[in-house]
């Protein structure tokens, strides 16, 4: 039985198995003006009935593209990807850049900033930018184009003025980056270690300087060896928060479960490209051409290049490994919200935003609410509203 949405005047409600901050309730969640005003019901095991499951909306902190659009194209691309991902339950996201020339980055972020000031009505909430490169190691590019360079606070300030940067991925072993980590951390920017060949000691120094996370754990970083722990070893030993691509392709089951055991606030991201939500074919990722075939996205040489993952599939993947729906929801909502310091979302509780995703017992998306606004799931990806 599906959840039933009802609206009466300014009050709206949705019924089903509701995952609250205090556990599962069978009943109704009520909101007005985009804010949850009540959650009514009785404790329940959601496996004992066929009602829909209501979770906090998914929060994706690493999204390059979707719906055929890539952030680095500029124009309306951020609006298009926001509207593509919301149909799969993502209610908030960070648009994520690629390593590029300074001119290309400035153009892309200027257009992204314009979209953030006048966001699409039917898209996910735009939290800001995840700057993944160019401050990375040229020997650990992964699918990033060859424009890596040492970071400076001056270049960061220019880009941040165009669109608010919330997360920066960098390689701590690059000269000058320890000081840059400290400066960015003091401003409240989340600095993540990634695309890096750093050794364990360098990573520990970066964490001491203010680094707070790791970008797509295991991928494009120095791996774990018992006499050379590398970036992976530092993450497993010391990370509080850490992102992981939950497509079960970038990271296989055993490695994912090992990280789950070691890192208390591991959270899922998609690292999605323009191919997310689209048929097989050729797409753009920064200045690269990538190819979607089934569940993978690759460069012409066969190397993995981002993903076609959506957050609802990430949820199903995690549950398939034995995580409960409640724990998987924490990976997708609660932990990323806490990592960014977002106190108004990530859990379903009175006073929080009415960001909801309603799923069938098979974890298929039935409806999505962004700040209490119901999203048309089968509508084509939207464009910006044209305002400046």
XYZ file of C-alpha atoms in Angstrom:
388
model
C 0.000 0.000 0.000
C 1.453 3.360 -1.014
C 1.759 6.322 1.305
C -1.074 8.804 1.019
C -0.287 12.495 0.557
C -2.944 14.943 1.695
C -3.120 18.714 1.756
C -5.559 20.887 3.646
C -5.055 24.617 3.298
C -1.477 25.336 4.375
C -1.027 21.992 6.153
C 0.183 18.888 4.327
C 0.770 15.339 5.496
C 2.105 12.014 4.292
C 1.411 8.625 5.830
C 3.467 5.444 6.073
C 6.408 3.917 7.934
C 8.338 7.012 9.007
C 12.005 6.893 10.021
C 12.234 9.530 12.725
C 15.273 10.617 14.702
C 13.973 8.346 17.498
C 13.082 5.288 15.425
C 10.271 4.000 13.193
C 6.670 5.163 13.531
C 3.627 4.064 11.542
C 1.546 7.179 11.076
C 1.634 10.624 9.481
C 4.289 13.278 9.047
C 2.824 16.795 8.922
C 4.347 20.014 7.595
C 3.438 23.607 6.916
C 5.396 26.186 4.894
C 8.121 23.633 4.219
C 8.817 22.809 7.881
C 7.807 19.652 9.766
C 5.244 20.530 12.452
C 4.287 17.073 13.758
C 5.011 13.364 13.425
C 2.098 11.252 14.634
C 2.029 7.491 15.018
C 2.963 4.367 16.901
C 6.290 2.479 17.010
C 6.550 -0.091 14.248
C 8.828 -2.592 12.545
C 8.440 -1.536 8.892
C 8.931 -5.132 7.777
C 5.582 -6.111 9.308
C 3.353 -4.195 6.856
C 3.183 -3.180 3.202
C 3.022 0.593 3.743
C 5.532 2.860 2.038
C 8.733 3.940 3.769
C 9.351 7.647 4.428
C 12.984 8.711 4.860
C 14.785 12.047 5.123
C 15.701 13.318 1.663
C 19.084 12.198 0.385
C 22.045 14.622 0.529
C 24.743 14.070 -2.113
C 27.992 15.964 -1.537
C 29.747 14.860 -4.753
C 27.784 15.351 -8.002
C 29.429 16.285 -11.311
C 26.373 15.888 -13.496
C 23.129 14.171 -14.351
C 20.330 14.209 -16.892
C 22.871 14.647 -19.688
C 24.407 17.815 -18.186
C 27.898 18.324 -16.743
C 28.628 21.157 -14.302
C 31.738 22.202 -16.237
C 29.643 22.960 -19.332
C 28.300 26.028 -17.548
C 25.059 27.534 -18.800
C 22.036 25.810 -17.270
C 23.912 22.594 -16.422
C 23.611 22.924 -12.637
C 19.852 23.407 -12.917
C 19.538 20.371 -15.176
C 21.514 18.062 -12.904
C 19.606 19.297 -9.830
C 16.317 18.399 -11.515
C 17.660 15.061 -12.716
C 18.829 13.864 -9.298
C 15.797 15.029 -7.328
C 13.698 12.419 -9.163
C 15.789 9.751 -7.419
C 15.319 11.152 -3.913
C 18.221 13.610 -3.686
C 16.821 16.729 -2.034
C 20.136 18.570 -1.457
C 23.455 18.427 -3.297
C 26.837 20.005 -3.930
C 27.644 20.660 -7.579
C 31.135 19.270 -8.105
C 33.793 20.662 -10.408
C 36.602 18.996 -12.356
C 40.253 19.953 -12.644
C 40.490 22.573 -15.392
C 42.256 25.734 -16.423
C 41.532 28.756 -14.272
C 39.548 30.398 -17.071
C 37.345 27.329 -17.549
C 36.731 26.978 -13.818
C 35.799 30.637 -13.477
C 33.307 30.396 -16.347
C 31.678 27.238 -14.952
C 31.438 28.585 -11.393
C 30.090 31.939 -12.539
C 27.210 30.156 -14.257
C 26.742 27.865 -11.232
C 26.548 30.894 -8.953
C 23.890 32.434 -11.167
C 21.787 29.262 -10.946
C 22.177 29.177 -7.148
C 20.824 32.709 -6.892
C 17.746 31.723 -8.922
C 17.438 27.942 -8.468
C 15.004 25.729 -10.394
C 11.661 25.249 -8.684
C 11.609 21.488 -9.277
C 15.203 20.661 -8.383
C 17.243 19.557 -5.404
C 18.371 22.297 -3.016
C 21.754 23.645 -4.143
C 24.101 23.764 -1.164
C 27.146 25.109 -2.986
C 30.229 23.749 -4.726
C 32.567 20.850 -4.060
C 35.857 21.922 -5.661
C 37.433 18.612 -6.692
C 40.690 19.815 -8.151
C 42.665 21.546 -9.464
C 44.693 21.385 -6.226
C 45.508 17.681 -6.648
C 48.505 15.478 -7.432
C 49.150 15.197 -11.198
C 50.208 11.588 -10.634
C 46.802 10.710 -9.108
C 44.448 12.299 -11.612
C 42.109 9.341 -12.043
C 39.662 10.631 -14.671
C 40.581 14.278 -14.003
C 42.058 16.276 -16.922
C 45.789 17.183 -16.722
C 45.460 20.669 -15.261
C 46.505 19.944 -11.664
C 48.377 22.701 -9.871
C 49.300 23.896 -6.404
C 46.493 25.701 -4.671
C 46.571 29.248 -3.402
C 44.190 31.163 -1.204
C 44.064 33.867 -3.883
C 42.713 31.453 -6.524
C 40.271 29.973 -4.024
C 38.946 33.448 -3.182
C 38.291 34.254 -6.842
C 36.355 31.010 -7.349
C 34.493 31.257 -4.034
C 33.278 34.748 -4.950
C 31.632 33.277 -8.059
C 29.849 30.399 -6.267
C 30.059 29.412 -2.583
C 32.573 26.590 -2.095
C 31.680 24.297 0.811
C 34.145 21.420 0.217
C 37.641 21.341 -1.312
C 39.453 18.160 -2.345
C 43.226 18.513 -2.415
C 46.472 16.564 -2.173
C 48.202 17.503 1.109
C 51.680 16.545 -0.129
C 51.800 19.507 -2.564
C 54.017 22.355 -1.352
C 52.024 25.032 0.444
C 48.951 22.884 0.997
C 49.361 22.428 4.759
C 48.999 26.189 5.200
C 46.128 26.252 2.699
C 44.318 23.522 4.654
C 44.599 25.560 7.840
C 43.373 28.754 6.156
C 40.381 27.074 4.509
C 39.455 25.207 7.674
C 39.450 28.454 9.649
C 36.859 29.769 7.160
C 34.594 26.786 7.738
C 35.402 25.058 4.433
C 35.544 21.261 4.630
C 38.921 20.145 3.275
C 39.154 16.562 2.052
C 42.227 14.528 1.175
C 41.947 13.017 -2.273
C 43.629 12.468 -5.635
C 46.731 12.128 -3.529
C 49.942 10.080 -3.255
C 50.550 11.221 0.327
C 52.043 8.912 2.904
C 50.492 8.228 6.288
C 52.517 10.887 8.116
C 51.597 13.592 5.621
C 47.913 12.736 6.001
C 48.162 12.900 9.779
C 49.756 16.352 9.497
C 46.921 17.423 7.176
C 44.309 16.230 9.664
C 46.079 18.148 12.427
C 46.062 21.260 10.212
C 42.284 21.014 9.781
C 41.472 18.521 7.035
C 38.171 16.872 7.909
C 37.491 14.121 5.381
C 38.608 11.922 2.509
C 37.326 11.968 -1.069
C 35.943 8.737 -2.590
C 37.857 6.447 -0.242
C 40.173 3.908 -1.962
C 39.955 5.611 -5.365
C 42.742 7.863 -6.751
C 44.834 7.687 -3.573
C 47.806 5.798 -2.140
C 46.573 2.438 -0.906
C 47.051 0.506 2.305
C 50.185 -1.593 2.767
C 51.315 -2.906 6.120
C 54.640 -1.050 5.823
C 53.259 1.956 3.945
C 49.787 2.835 5.199
C 49.179 5.667 2.713
C 46.014 7.748 2.440
C 43.764 4.712 2.873
C 45.546 3.687 6.071
C 45.254 7.203 7.482
C 41.538 7.244 6.720
C 40.900 3.856 8.317
C 42.952 4.803 11.375
C 41.818 8.361 11.961
C 38.849 9.486 9.861
C 35.683 10.622 11.561
C 33.890 11.519 8.303
C 34.680 10.023 4.920
C 32.830 9.738 1.596
C 32.557 6.581 -0.495
C 31.050 5.891 -3.925
C 28.339 3.339 -3.122
C 27.918 1.751 -6.554
C 29.728 -1.509 -5.574
C 31.918 -0.972 -8.654
C 34.423 1.624 -7.453
C 34.688 -0.244 -4.138
C 33.904 -3.932 -3.706
C 31.918 -5.355 -0.835
C 34.789 -6.388 1.453
C 36.566 -3.049 1.231
C 33.312 -1.183 1.865
C 32.504 -3.284 4.922
C 36.035 -2.851 6.288
C 35.666 0.928 6.032
C 32.237 0.746 7.651
C 33.779 -1.002 10.636
C 36.624 1.513 10.967
C 35.004 4.892 10.195
C 32.090 5.917 12.367
C 30.643 8.546 10.021
C 31.184 6.980 6.613
C 28.716 8.434 4.125
C 27.701 7.702 0.545
C 28.121 9.863 -2.546
C 27.360 9.171 -6.177
C 30.281 10.918 -7.949
C 27.641 11.047 -10.685
C 28.390 12.226 -14.200
C 26.093 13.564 -16.914
C 25.250 9.902 -17.628
C 23.232 9.526 -14.408
C 19.571 8.957 -15.221
C 20.387 8.600 -18.917
C 20.633 5.748 -21.464
C 23.920 4.178 -22.533
C 26.020 6.419 -24.734
C 28.695 9.128 -24.838
C 28.715 12.011 -22.339
C 30.969 14.791 -21.118
C 32.945 14.893 -17.855
C 34.837 18.167 -17.766
C 36.860 18.219 -20.970
C 36.847 14.402 -21.144
C 34.527 12.207 -23.203
C 33.106 9.321 -21.169
C 30.964 6.344 -22.099
C 28.088 4.824 -20.139
C 27.577 1.094 -20.553
C 25.147 -0.444 -18.096
C 26.044 0.682 -14.585
C 29.546 1.956 -15.396
C 30.987 5.135 -16.892
C 34.472 4.892 -18.403
C 37.048 6.788 -20.393
C 37.879 5.552 -23.875
C 40.775 3.517 -22.390
C 38.374 1.666 -20.068
C 39.280 3.480 -16.829
C 36.396 4.269 -14.490
C 35.343 7.920 -14.796
C 32.758 8.894 -12.214
C 29.514 6.972 -12.157
C 25.929 6.726 -13.320
C 24.819 6.147 -9.726
C 21.723 7.728 -8.182
C 21.097 7.862 -4.447
C 18.091 5.530 -4.465
C 20.267 2.852 -6.059
C 22.964 3.567 -3.461
C 20.343 2.889 -0.781
C 19.418 -0.441 -2.349
C 23.097 -1.351 -2.748
C 23.821 -0.749 0.927
C 20.779 -2.725 2.042
C 21.860 -5.585 -0.231
C 25.084 -5.804 1.823
C 23.146 -6.302 5.050
C 22.767 -2.740 6.321
C 19.363 -1.916 7.734
C 17.304 0.725 5.939
C 17.820 2.985 8.959
C 21.615 2.671 8.826
C 21.689 3.109 5.051
C 19.562 6.241 5.463
C 22.169 7.636 7.850
C 24.828 7.134 5.142
C 22.674 9.039 2.655
C 21.171 11.812 4.790
C 22.095 12.215 8.447
C 25.870 11.956 8.204
C 26.376 14.231 5.179
C 24.100 16.819 6.828
C 26.122 16.725 10.029
C 29.397 16.854 8.108
C 28.377 20.127 6.462
C 26.875 21.443 9.693
C 23.322 21.478 8.315
C 21.074 21.439 11.383
C 17.836 21.916 9.414
C 17.862 18.627 7.466
C 19.174 15.059 7.427
C 16.641 13.684 9.926
C 12.854 13.722 10.207
C 11.941 15.705 13.319
C 9.711 18.629 14.242
C 11.341 21.888 13.164
C 13.394 20.334 10.350
C 12.841 21.019 6.652
C 10.206 18.837 5.040
C 12.753 17.149 2.765
C 11.282 13.682 2.300
C 11.644 10.679 0.049
C 8.863 8.105 0.043
C 9.745 4.606 -1.182
C 7.951 1.324 -1.705
C 8.871 -1.656 0.497
C 11.192 -2.605 -2.428
C 12.901 0.793 -1.982
C 11.652 2.272 -5.256
C 10.990 6.021 -5.148
C 7.272 6.903 -5.082
C 7.393 10.587 -4.197
C 9.822 13.332 -3.198
C 9.218 16.537 -1.253
C 11.772 19.375 -1.205
C 10.984 21.816 1.611
C 7.431 20.433 1.463
C 7.090 20.967 -2.276
C 6.082 17.817 -4.167
C 8.328 17.005 -7.129
C 6.967 15.683 -10.425
C 9.030 12.507 -10.743
C 8.435 11.852 -14.431
C 9.028 15.385 -15.658
C 12.006 15.926 -17.995
C 15.065 17.532 -16.332
C 14.416 21.259 -15.982
C 16.335 24.378 -16.868
C 17.021 27.414 -14.705
C 14.221 29.945 -14.277
C 16.092 32.561 -16.290
C 16.324 35.177 -13.516
C 19.663 36.663 -12.585
